[in-house]
Amino acid sequence: MNATDRLNVLKTYKLYVGGKFPRSESGRVYEVSDSKGKWLANAPLSSRKDARDAVVAARKAFGGWSGATAYNRGQILYRVAEMLEGRRDQFTREVADAEGLSKSKAAAVVDATIDRWVWYAGWTDKIAQVVGGGNPVAGPFFNLSSPEPTGVVAIVAPQESSFLGLVSVLAPVIATGNTAIVVASENSPLPALSLAEVLATSDVPGGVVNVLSGRTAEIAAPLAAHQDVNAIDLAGADEVLAKELEIAAADNLKRVLRPQPVDYAKTPGTDRLTAFLETKTVWHPTGSLGASGSSY
Amino acid sequence: MASVFEYAPAPESRAIADIAPSYGLFIDGEFVEAADGKVFKTVSPSTEEVLSEIAQAGSEDVDRAVKAARRAFEKWSALPGAERAKYLFRIARIIQERSRELAVLETLDNGKPIKETRDADLPLVAAHFFYYAGWADKLDHAGYGPNPRPLGVAGQVIPWNFPLLMLAWKIAPALATGNTVVLKPAETTPLSALFFADICRQAGLPKGVVNILPGYGDAGAALIAHPDVNKVAFTGSTAVGKEIARTVAGTRKKVTLELGGKGANIVFDDAPIDQAVEGIVNGIFFNQGQVCCAGSRLLVQESIQEELLDSLKRRLSTLRLGDPLDKNTDIGAINSEEQLTRITSLVEQGEAEGAERWSPACELPESGYWFAPTLFTNVTQAHRIARDEIFGPVLSVLTFRTPDEAVAKANNTPYGLSAGIWTEKGSRILAVANKLRAGVVWSNTFNKFDPTSPFGGYKESGFGREGGRHGLEAYLAPSSPEGER
């Protein structure tokens, strides 16, 4: 049989919730096309119920993930980079289709994305030393300020940068011990749904990252209003939607990261790491003798 | 309770604080009348005596003050950090010099005991200015990128429970980072902020850098909504905090909110009981319990409940309630009639829901706003007194059996500001502190504050931190390599 006659196997793209790959509970899908309008696949069109299920999964995973050692989280994130490297060609194809890039440009984007995972993998066990520390209290107390993850973070992923942008907003959230619900780019959700397959095979515990595809405004609204979501990253929301979501988020005082112009190609700073961290200060009496109080 | 040793009155002289019969708004370095000529009276909560008549800011005044702050911003932010530092050091020193006067003033206007204003509030106020003064010329080293920039005009709204301390928490970091300020003190406690205006004058602070607008909630709302305000800082109730979060949605305003709490004070069976009792008293009866981080839920291990409650009740019976200016007074007046009504209604609900109410024998003065120290036992997690912030001298006692249960109950609240742990076991302190979802955890102590230490809440207790290096972030535009913001 001639190779050109072979019918290729199409992939059924699915959501990623609680470590499993369900279809949308609504049974709905929508057509995803490449930049020229050619049909690529049917992606799940998530419902509000899918969003709520994802919150339950993310909350359930929070204790274990935030309680894992920073070293362990770093290892797991690095493992994600390893897995991405192995699927480099697949992601290059998907990013090229999604963003209308040439093969070489798409490959460069995938390389940058893998490097970004590695960058954040290295942060897990360092951020506490950079933003935490002991405070020189004027009194017989020892106190220590440490960063802690804020909890469950909903992420409205960037619309244009379907892979590098996605990873640039997701990795810092989970590197710091939060769990995440990602609303993938509405028009280009396929790289995000494929990333889920990588996460599922990279020792990232189920529920730590949950990926939903569909209409951004429809999925993001219940997440912004959800009482068990602690923070929301509005990276991929337009001005009108971002304002609506920020107002909804005020209801339980979610931490809000507003959309801002970002060049995802540049090395990020620590702002996205610290945006989803709380600072806890623990006090304890010391008695009056300080460390240098000895006469020896 | 009659005691073998009675204390003679030891009143501080109120003549130390010279309160004028009326005050204006402080805008652009001048005291001025409100645009619409409105005034309100501030009373002493312990006697209901009118202390002074204060100009009441409206939206027109807010606009004037923001304009003044905007004009002042250009020069103030361009000043070398070392020069800004010297202004703040001056302010810190003047506060120290005038601290006795300010302590008396604060006690008169707020109703809290003089021993608290004198020994807690004022030293901390001076320390905050001193601490942030030192940051003004070291911002490059603060960890917020090279050459971090100020945001512009800061609109700040503060509560009545620590009027001068909250002013210091807001103004010191704002000025150190090069921002200018419009601050609205609470309507029941405007005086110390107006005295602070005089301190700014004495320090030679440039006009318009600090503006003080006494007034009500409408003035605060106008300030926060003002389009030319770049930064909003608020300390107060969670309900108002949520309203503010909605107001600033979709704007570029940076926000920090320090809101309510329902702090759990957890006492394990191996805790030093006498120290724990002192800590519990300090945790909930300091400032009549009108403290956002108050330890208002006592979680006591079941096996020591009886012993602990006996000690606690004995200790409460020795607390002296009365004239806040008396140096021996432990419990002063409730800040306002409105607050007294709120406390009374929540306490009545506690009784109606079946919790058991106890107070020491306690005579309340005839005039003023007073509430006796109160303890509730038989409290369940579902009771309103275990869920709502009462903001008064009311302690709800719950029990637990295991550390896990203590953590689960402590975290069973939408708030996440403070918590306390009492145990002799170091590993238990660390394990429990780790699991508590609260911004400040005191172990074997409670209600300790220091300008070097970040303070602020998780969850619905607000966002952002005040104090320490972390407190600078709220007033700086991050210089992110990701791009311009």
JSON list of N, CA, C and O in Angstrom, two decimals, chain B residues 48 64 133 164 219 226 235 242 291 300 304 322 355 370 389 409 431 461 467 469:
[
{"chain": "B", "resi": 48, "resn": "GLU", "atom": "N", "xyz": [-18.61, 60.56, 76.62]},
{"chain": "B", "resi": 48, "resn": "GLU", "atom": "CA", "xyz": [-19.52, 61.15, 75.63]},
{"chain": "B", "resi": 48, "resn": "GLU", "atom": "C", "xyz": [-19.37, 62.67, 75.53]},
{"chain": "B", "resi": 48, "resn": "GLU", "atom": "O", "xyz": [-20.20, 63.36, 74.96]},
{"chain": "B", "resi": 64, "resn": "ARG", "atom": "N", "xyz": [-9.80, 68.28, 45.67]},
{"chain": "B", "resi": 64, "resn": "ARG", "atom": "CA", "xyz": [-8.77, 69.29, 45.98]},
{"chain": "B", "resi": 64, "resn": "ARG", "atom": "C", "xyz": [-7.52, 68.64, 46.55]},
{"chain": "B", "resi": 64, "resn": "ARG", "atom": "O", "xyz": [-6.39, 68.98, 46.21]},
{"chain": "B", "resi": 133, "resn": "ALA", "atom": "N", "xyz": [11.95, 55.14, 57.20]},
{"chain": "B", "resi": 133, "resn": "ALA", "atom": "CA", "xyz": [12.89, 56.21, 56.86]},
{"chain": "B", "resi": 133, "resn": "ALA", "atom": "C", "xyz": [14.17, 55.61, 56.29]},
{"chain": "B", "resi": 133, "resn": "ALA", "atom": "O", "xyz": [14.69, 56.05, 55.27]},
{"chain": "B", "resi": 164, "resn": "LEU", "atom": "N", "xyz": [-3.61, 56.24, 65.13]},
{"chain": "B", "resi": 164, "resn": "LEU", "atom": "CA", "xyz": [-2.29, 56.77, 64.78]},
{"chain": "B", "resi": 164, "resn": "LEU", "atom": "C", "xyz": [-1.38, 55.66, 64.24]},
{"chain": "B", "resi": 164, "resn": "LEU", "atom": "O", "xyz": [-0.58, 55.88, 63.34]},
{"chain": "B", "resi": 219, "resn": "ALA", "atom": "N", "xyz": [-16.66, 60.00, 51.93]},
{"chain": "B", "resi": 219, "resn": "ALA", "atom": "CA", "xyz": [-15.40, 60.63, 51.55]},
{"chain": "B", "resi": 219, "resn": "ALA", "atom": "C", "xyz": [-14.37, 59.56, 51.19]},
{"chain": "B", "resi": 219, "resn": "ALA", "atom": "O", "xyz": [-13.60, 59.70, 50.23]},
{"chain": "B", "resi": 226, "resn": "HIS", "atom": "N", "xyz": [-11.49, 58.00, 43.04]},
{"chain": "B", "resi": 226, "resn": "HIS", "atom": "CA", "xyz": [-10.95, 59.15, 42.31]},
{"chain": "B", "resi": 226, "resn": "HIS", "atom": "C", "xyz": [-10.02, 58.68, 41.18]},
{"chain": "B", "resi": 226, "resn": "HIS", "atom": "O", "xyz": [-9.10, 57.91, 41.41]},
{"chain": "B", "resi": 235, "resn": "THR", "atom": "N", "xyz": [-7.60, 49.72, 55.53]},
{"chain": "B", "resi": 235, "resn": "THR", "atom": "CA", "xyz": [-7.72, 48.80, 56.65]},
{"chain": "B", "resi": 235, "resn": "THR", "atom": "C", "xyz": [-9.12, 48.99, 57.21]},
{"chain": "B", "resi": 235, "resn": "THR", "atom": "O", "xyz": [-9.54, 50.12, 57.47]},
{"chain": "B", "resi": 242, "resn": "LYS", "atom": "N", "xyz": [-14.45, 44.34, 50.20]},
{"chain": "B", "resi": 242, "resn": "LYS", "atom": "CA", "xyz": [-14.99, 43.76, 48.97]},
{"chain": "B", "resi": 242, "resn": "LYS", "atom": "C", "xyz": [-15.53, 44.86, 48.05]},
{"chain": "B", "resi": 242, "resn": "LYS", "atom": "O", "xyz": [-15.37, 44.81, 46.83]},
{"chain": "B", "resi": 291, "resn": "VAL", "atom": "N", "xyz": [-9.68, 44.60, 67.58]},
{"chain": "B", "resi": 291, "resn": "VAL", "atom": "CA", "xyz": [-8.42, 44.34, 66.89]},
{"chain": "B", "resi": 291, "resn": "VAL", "atom": "C", "xyz": [-8.72, 43.30, 65.81]},
{"chain": "B", "resi": 291, "resn": "VAL", "atom": "O", "xyz": [-9.32, 42.27, 66.09]},
{"chain": "B", "resi": 300, "resn": "VAL", "atom": "N", "xyz": [-9.33, 25.10, 72.92]},
{"chain": "B", "resi": 300, "resn": "VAL", "atom": "CA", "xyz": [-8.59, 24.52, 74.03]},
{"chain": "B", "resi": 300, "resn": "VAL", "atom": "C", "xyz": [-8.73, 23.00, 73.99]},
{"chain": "B", "resi": 300, "resn": "VAL", "atom": "O", "xyz": [-9.81, 22.47, 73.69]},
{"chain": "B", "resi": 304, "resn": "ILE", "atom": "N", "xyz": [-7.74, 19.81, 79.20]},
{"chain": "B", "resi": 304, "resn": "ILE", "atom": "CA", "xyz": [-7.36, 20.88, 80.14]},
{"chain": "B", "resi": 304, "resn": "ILE", "atom": "C", "xyz": [-8.39, 22.01, 80.16]},
{"chain": "B", "resi": 304, "resn": "ILE", "atom": "O", "xyz": [-8.15, 23.07, 80.74]},
{"chain": "B", "resi": 322, "resn": "GLY", "atom": "N", "xyz": [-12.63, 50.84, 83.30]},
{"chain": "B", "resi": 322, "resn": "GLY", "atom": "CA", "xyz": [-13.00, 52.18, 83.73]},
{"chain": "B", "resi": 322, "resn": "GLY", "atom": "C", "xyz": [-12.23, 53.25, 83.00]},
{"chain": "B", "resi": 322, "resn": "GLY", "atom": "O", "xyz": [-11.78, 53.02, 81.87]},
{"chain": "B", "resi": 355, "resn": "ALA", "atom": "N", "xyz": [-25.22, 29.30, 73.37]},
{"chain": "B", "resi": 355, "resn": "ALA", "atom": "CA", "xyz": [-23.91, 29.34, 74.01]},
{"chain": "B", "resi": 355, "resn": "ALA", "atom": "C", "xyz": [-24.07, 29.92, 75.42]},
{"chain": "B", "resi": 355, "resn": "ALA", "atom": "O", "xyz": [-25.02, 30.67, 75.69]},
{"chain": "B", "resi": 370, "resn": "TRP", "atom": "N", "xyz": [-19.64, 51.14, 77.10]},
{"chain": "B", "resi": 370, "resn": "TRP", "atom": "CA", "xyz": [-18.87, 50.13, 77.82]},
{"chain": "B", "resi": 370, "resn": "TRP", "atom": "C", "xyz": [-19.42, 48.74, 77.58]},
{"chain": "B", "resi": 370, "resn": "TRP", "atom": "O", "xyz": [-20.62, 48.56, 77.41]},
{"chain": "B", "resi": 389, "resn": "GLU", "atom": "N", "xyz": [-16.94, 38.25, 62.89]},
{"chain": "B", "resi": 389, "resn": "GLU", "atom": "CA", "xyz": [-16.02, 39.07, 63.67]},
{"chain": "B", "resi": 389, "resn": "GLU", "atom": "C", "xyz": [-16.86, 39.97, 64.57]},
{"chain": "B", "resi": 389, "resn": "GLU", "atom": "O", "xyz": [-17.70, 40.73, 64.10]},
{"chain": "B", "resi": 409, "resn": "LYS", "atom": "N", "xyz": [-10.40, 23.07, 62.79]},
{"chain": "B", "resi": 409, "resn": "LYS", "atom": "CA", "xyz": [-11.31, 24.08, 63.33]},
{"chain": "B", "resi": 409, "resn": "LYS", "atom": "C", "xyz": [-10.74, 25.49, 63.17]},
{"chain": "B", "resi": 409, "resn": "LYS", "atom": "O", "xyz": [-11.47, 26.43, 62.85]},
{"chain": "B", "resi": 431, "resn": "ALA", "atom": "N", "xyz": [4.80, 22.28, 63.25]},
{"chain": "B", "resi": 431, "resn": "ALA", "atom": "CA", "xyz": [3.87, 21.49, 62.45]},
{"chain": "B", "resi": 431, "resn": "ALA", "atom": "C", "xyz": [2.52, 22.21, 62.32]},
{"chain": "B", "resi": 431, "resn": "ALA", "atom": "O", "xyz": [1.94, 22.29, 61.23]},
{"chain": "B", "resi": 461, "resn": "SER", "atom": "N", "xyz": [-9.26, 37.86, 54.62]},
{"chain": "B", "resi": 461, "resn": "SER", "atom": "CA", "xyz": [-8.68, 38.90, 55.48]},
{"chain": "B", "resi": 461, "resn": "SER", "atom": "C", "xyz": [-7.91, 39.93, 54.67]},
{"chain": "B", "resi": 461, "resn": "SER", "atom": "O", "xyz": [-7.27, 40.82, 55.24]},
{"chain": "B", "resi": 467, "resn": "GLY", "atom": "N", "xyz": [4.37, 46.42, 56.65]},
{"chain": "B", "resi": 467, "resn": "GLY", "atom": "CA", "xyz": [5.51, 46.18, 57.54]},
{"chain": "B", "resi": 467, "resn": "GLY", "atom": "C", "xyz": [6.60, 45.44, 56.81]},
{"chain": "B", "resi": 467, "resn": "GLY", "atom": "O", "xyz": [6.35, 44.71, 55.84]},
{"chain": "B", "resi": 469, "resn": "ARG", "atom": "N", "xyz": [10.18, 44.61, 54.68]},
{"chain": "B", "resi": 469, "resn": "ARG", "atom": "CA", "xyz": [10.51, 44.80, 53.27]},
{"chain": "B", "resi": 469, "resn": "ARG", "atom": "C", "xyz": [9.28, 44.58, 52.40]},
{"chain": "B", "resi": 469, "resn": "ARG", "atom": "O", "xyz": [9.06, 45.27, 51.41]}
]
